[in-house]
GROMACS .gro file of C-alpha atoms in nm:
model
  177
    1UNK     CA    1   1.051   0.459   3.023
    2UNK     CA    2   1.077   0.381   3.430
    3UNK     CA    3   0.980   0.079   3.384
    4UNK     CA    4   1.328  -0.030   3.120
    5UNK     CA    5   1.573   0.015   3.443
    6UNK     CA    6   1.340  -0.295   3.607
    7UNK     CA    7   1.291  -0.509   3.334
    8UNK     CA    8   1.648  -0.505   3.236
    9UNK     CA    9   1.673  -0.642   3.645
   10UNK     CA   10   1.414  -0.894   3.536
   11UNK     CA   11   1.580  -0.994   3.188
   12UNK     CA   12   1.915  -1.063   3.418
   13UNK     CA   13   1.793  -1.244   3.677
   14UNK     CA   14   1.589  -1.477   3.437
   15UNK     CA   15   1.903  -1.448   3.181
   16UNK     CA   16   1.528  -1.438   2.894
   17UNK     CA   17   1.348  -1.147   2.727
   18UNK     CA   18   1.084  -0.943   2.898
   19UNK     CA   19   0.810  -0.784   2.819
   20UNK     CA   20   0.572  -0.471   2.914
   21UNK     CA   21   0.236  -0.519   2.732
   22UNK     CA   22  -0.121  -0.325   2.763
   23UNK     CA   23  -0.456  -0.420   2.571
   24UNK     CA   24  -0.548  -0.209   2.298
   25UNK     CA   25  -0.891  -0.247   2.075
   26UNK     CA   26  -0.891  -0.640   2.216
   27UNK     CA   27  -0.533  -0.685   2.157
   28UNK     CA   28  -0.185  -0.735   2.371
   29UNK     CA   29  -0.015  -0.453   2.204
   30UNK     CA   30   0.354  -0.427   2.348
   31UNK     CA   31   0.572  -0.128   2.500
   32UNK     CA   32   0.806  -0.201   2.605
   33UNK     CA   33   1.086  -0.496   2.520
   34UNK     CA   34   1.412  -0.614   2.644
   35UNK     CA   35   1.604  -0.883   2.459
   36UNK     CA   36   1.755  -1.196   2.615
   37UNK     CA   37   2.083  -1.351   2.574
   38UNK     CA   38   1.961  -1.513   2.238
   39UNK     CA   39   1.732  -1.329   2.135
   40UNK     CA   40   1.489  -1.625   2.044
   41UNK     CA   41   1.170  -1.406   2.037
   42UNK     CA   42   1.253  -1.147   1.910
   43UNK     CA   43   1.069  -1.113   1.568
   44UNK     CA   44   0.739  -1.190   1.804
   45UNK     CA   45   0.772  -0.935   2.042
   46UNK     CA   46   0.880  -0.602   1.877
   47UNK     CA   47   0.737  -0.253   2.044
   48UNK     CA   48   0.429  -0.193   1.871
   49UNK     CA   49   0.342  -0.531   1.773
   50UNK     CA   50   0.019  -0.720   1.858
   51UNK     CA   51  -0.086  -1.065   2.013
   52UNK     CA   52  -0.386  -1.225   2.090
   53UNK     CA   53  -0.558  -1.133   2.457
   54UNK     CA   54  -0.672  -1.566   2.501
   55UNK     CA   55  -0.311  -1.723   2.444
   56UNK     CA   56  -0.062  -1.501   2.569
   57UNK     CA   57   0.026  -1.477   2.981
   58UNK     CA   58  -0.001  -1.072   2.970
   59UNK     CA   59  -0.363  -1.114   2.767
   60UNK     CA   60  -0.499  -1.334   3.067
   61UNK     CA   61  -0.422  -1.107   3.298
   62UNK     CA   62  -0.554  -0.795   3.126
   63UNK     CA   63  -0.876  -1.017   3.104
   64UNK     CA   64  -0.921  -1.031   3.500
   65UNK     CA   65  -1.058  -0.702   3.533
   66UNK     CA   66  -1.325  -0.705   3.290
   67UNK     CA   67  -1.701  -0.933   3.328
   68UNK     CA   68  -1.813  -1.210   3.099
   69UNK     CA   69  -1.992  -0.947   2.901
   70UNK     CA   70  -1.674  -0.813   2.766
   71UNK     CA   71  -1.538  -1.215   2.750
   72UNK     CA   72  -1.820  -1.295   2.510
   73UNK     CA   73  -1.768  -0.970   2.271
   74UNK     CA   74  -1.355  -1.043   2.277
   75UNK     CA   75  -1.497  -1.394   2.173
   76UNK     CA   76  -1.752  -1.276   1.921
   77UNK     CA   77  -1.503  -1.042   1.750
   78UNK     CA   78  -1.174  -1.193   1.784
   79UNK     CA   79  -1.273  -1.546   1.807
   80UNK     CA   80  -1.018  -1.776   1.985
   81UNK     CA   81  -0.799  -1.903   1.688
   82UNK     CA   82  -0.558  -2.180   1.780
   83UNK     CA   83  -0.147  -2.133   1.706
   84UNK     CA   84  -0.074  -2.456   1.841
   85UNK     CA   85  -0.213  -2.778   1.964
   86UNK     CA   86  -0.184  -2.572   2.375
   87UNK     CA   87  -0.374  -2.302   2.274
   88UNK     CA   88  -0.699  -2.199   2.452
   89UNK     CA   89  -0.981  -2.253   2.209
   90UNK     CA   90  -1.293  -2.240   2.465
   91UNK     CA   91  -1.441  -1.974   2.606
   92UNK     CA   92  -1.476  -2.271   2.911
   93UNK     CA   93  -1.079  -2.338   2.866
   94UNK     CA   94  -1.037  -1.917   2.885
   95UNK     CA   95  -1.290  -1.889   3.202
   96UNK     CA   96  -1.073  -2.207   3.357
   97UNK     CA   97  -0.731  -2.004   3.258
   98UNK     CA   98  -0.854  -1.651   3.383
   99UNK     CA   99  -0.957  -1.825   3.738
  100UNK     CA  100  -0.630  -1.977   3.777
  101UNK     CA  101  -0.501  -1.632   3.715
  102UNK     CA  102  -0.692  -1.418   3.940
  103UNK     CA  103  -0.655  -1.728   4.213
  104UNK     CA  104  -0.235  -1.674   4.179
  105UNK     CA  105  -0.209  -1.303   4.046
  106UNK     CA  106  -0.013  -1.437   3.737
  107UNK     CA  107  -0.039  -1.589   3.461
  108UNK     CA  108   0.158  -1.827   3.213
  109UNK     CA  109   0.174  -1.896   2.860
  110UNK     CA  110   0.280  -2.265   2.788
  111UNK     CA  111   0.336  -2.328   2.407
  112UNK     CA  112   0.014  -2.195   2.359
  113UNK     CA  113   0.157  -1.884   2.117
  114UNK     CA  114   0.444  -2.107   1.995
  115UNK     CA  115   0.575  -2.424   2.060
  116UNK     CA  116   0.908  -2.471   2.238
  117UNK     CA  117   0.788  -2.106   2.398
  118UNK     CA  118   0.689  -2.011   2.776
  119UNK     CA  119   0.608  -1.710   2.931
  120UNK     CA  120   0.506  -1.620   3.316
  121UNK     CA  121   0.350  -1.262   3.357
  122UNK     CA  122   0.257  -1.059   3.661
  123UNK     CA  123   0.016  -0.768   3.652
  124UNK     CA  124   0.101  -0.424   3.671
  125UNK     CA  125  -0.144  -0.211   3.874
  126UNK     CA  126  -0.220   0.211   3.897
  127UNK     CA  127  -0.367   0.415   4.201
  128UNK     CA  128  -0.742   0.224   4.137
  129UNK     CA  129  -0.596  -0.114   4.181
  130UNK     CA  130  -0.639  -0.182   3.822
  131UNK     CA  131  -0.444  -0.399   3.606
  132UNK     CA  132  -0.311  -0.136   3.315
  133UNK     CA  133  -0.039  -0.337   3.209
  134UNK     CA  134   0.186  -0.710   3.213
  135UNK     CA  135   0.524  -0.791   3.235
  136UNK     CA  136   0.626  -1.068   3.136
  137UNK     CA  137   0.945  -1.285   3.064
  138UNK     CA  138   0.961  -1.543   2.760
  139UNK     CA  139   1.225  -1.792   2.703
  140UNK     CA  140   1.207  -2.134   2.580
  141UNK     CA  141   1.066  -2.425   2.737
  142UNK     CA  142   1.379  -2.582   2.839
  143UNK     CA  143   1.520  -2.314   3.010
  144UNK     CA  144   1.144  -2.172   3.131
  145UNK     CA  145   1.114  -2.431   3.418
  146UNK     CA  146   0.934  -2.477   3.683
  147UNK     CA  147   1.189  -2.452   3.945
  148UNK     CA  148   1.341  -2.159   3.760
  149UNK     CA  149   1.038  -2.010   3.743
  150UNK     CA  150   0.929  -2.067   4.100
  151UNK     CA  151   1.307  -1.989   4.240
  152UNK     CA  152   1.257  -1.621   4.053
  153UNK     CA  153   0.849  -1.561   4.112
  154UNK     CA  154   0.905  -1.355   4.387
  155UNK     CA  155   1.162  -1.100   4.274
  156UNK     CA  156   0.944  -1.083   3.958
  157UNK     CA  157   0.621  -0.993   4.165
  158UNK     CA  158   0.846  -0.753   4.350
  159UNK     CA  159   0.945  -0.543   4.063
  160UNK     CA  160   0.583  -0.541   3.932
  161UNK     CA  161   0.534  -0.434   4.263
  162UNK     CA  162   0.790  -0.162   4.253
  163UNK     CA  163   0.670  -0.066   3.858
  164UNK     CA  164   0.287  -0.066   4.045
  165UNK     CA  165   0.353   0.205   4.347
  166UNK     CA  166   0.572   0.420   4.098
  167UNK     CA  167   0.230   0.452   3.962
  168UNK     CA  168   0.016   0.499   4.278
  169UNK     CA  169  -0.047   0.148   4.360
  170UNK     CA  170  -0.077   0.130   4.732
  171UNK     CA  171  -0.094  -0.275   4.769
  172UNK     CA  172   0.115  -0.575   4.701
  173UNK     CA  173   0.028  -0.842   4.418
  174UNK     CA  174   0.100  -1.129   4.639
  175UNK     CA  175   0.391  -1.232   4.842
  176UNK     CA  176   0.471  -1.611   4.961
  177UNK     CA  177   0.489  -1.695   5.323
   0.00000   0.00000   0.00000
């Protein structure tokens, strides 16, 4: 519930939809939801409903904390079905994806869920350091730019920062010189 004040900040600034999403039995299962100005997404990303851990931003970064052990059973049991022609279908493309992640301390999702979609996520962190959760913001391609997305990366990692202490975290996710 703490965390709807922030991403309504989030949803705002980024005039898109954001997300709060946590991994359940494999799965991106989301919390928490606010709805942009158009409310594009919104039949995807309904509290409660479930996405795929190896295509979405919030699923990568869930994936950082765990080994390749757990990377081969999500892979075993879940497989790595494709939605569109960007989707991840590899477990090399995933390993590429998930070290790209860790390197920046987000993640994106480029038309790999749905085409004309993008998504940037940031990690949310408790008292152990440990990712427990993602928010992320989802709008379509044309308005999901780089340059909108870089201009607004920091006040996003700030209020995953913010959403992290509330919770005990005791270090930042990354800031930019």
């Amino acid at each position: 519930d703490f965390a709807q004040s922030y991403m309504k900040q989030i949803s705002e600034r980024f005039g898109e939809s954001v997300c709060l999403a946590i991994e359940e039995d494999m799965t991106v299962v989301y919390i928490g939801f606010i709805s942009g100005p158009d409310q594009m997404l919104r039949t995807m990303q309904r509290i409660g409903s479930r996405a795929p851990m190896h295509c979405t931003g919030v699923g990568k970064l869930l994936l950082l904390d765990h080994d390749e052990g757990y990377i081969n059973k999500l892979i075993a049991e879940k497989g790595l079905p494709s939605f569109t022609e960007n989707t991840i279908t590899t477990k090399g493309q995933l390993m590429e994806a998930l070290q790209a992640a860790r390197k920046n301390q987000y993640a994106f999702d480029n038309e790999e869920c749905e085409i004309g979609a993008r998504c940037i996520a940031v990690p949310i962190r408790d008292y152990t350091q440990k990712i427990i959760a993602g928010l992320s913001v989802t709008g379509p391609i044309f308005r999901m730019t780089d340059e909108k997305i870089e201009e607004n990366l920091d006040f996003l990692i700030q209020i995953a920062d913010k959403i992290s202490q509330l919770l005990g975290s005791n270090t930042f996710i990354r800031s930019k010189n």
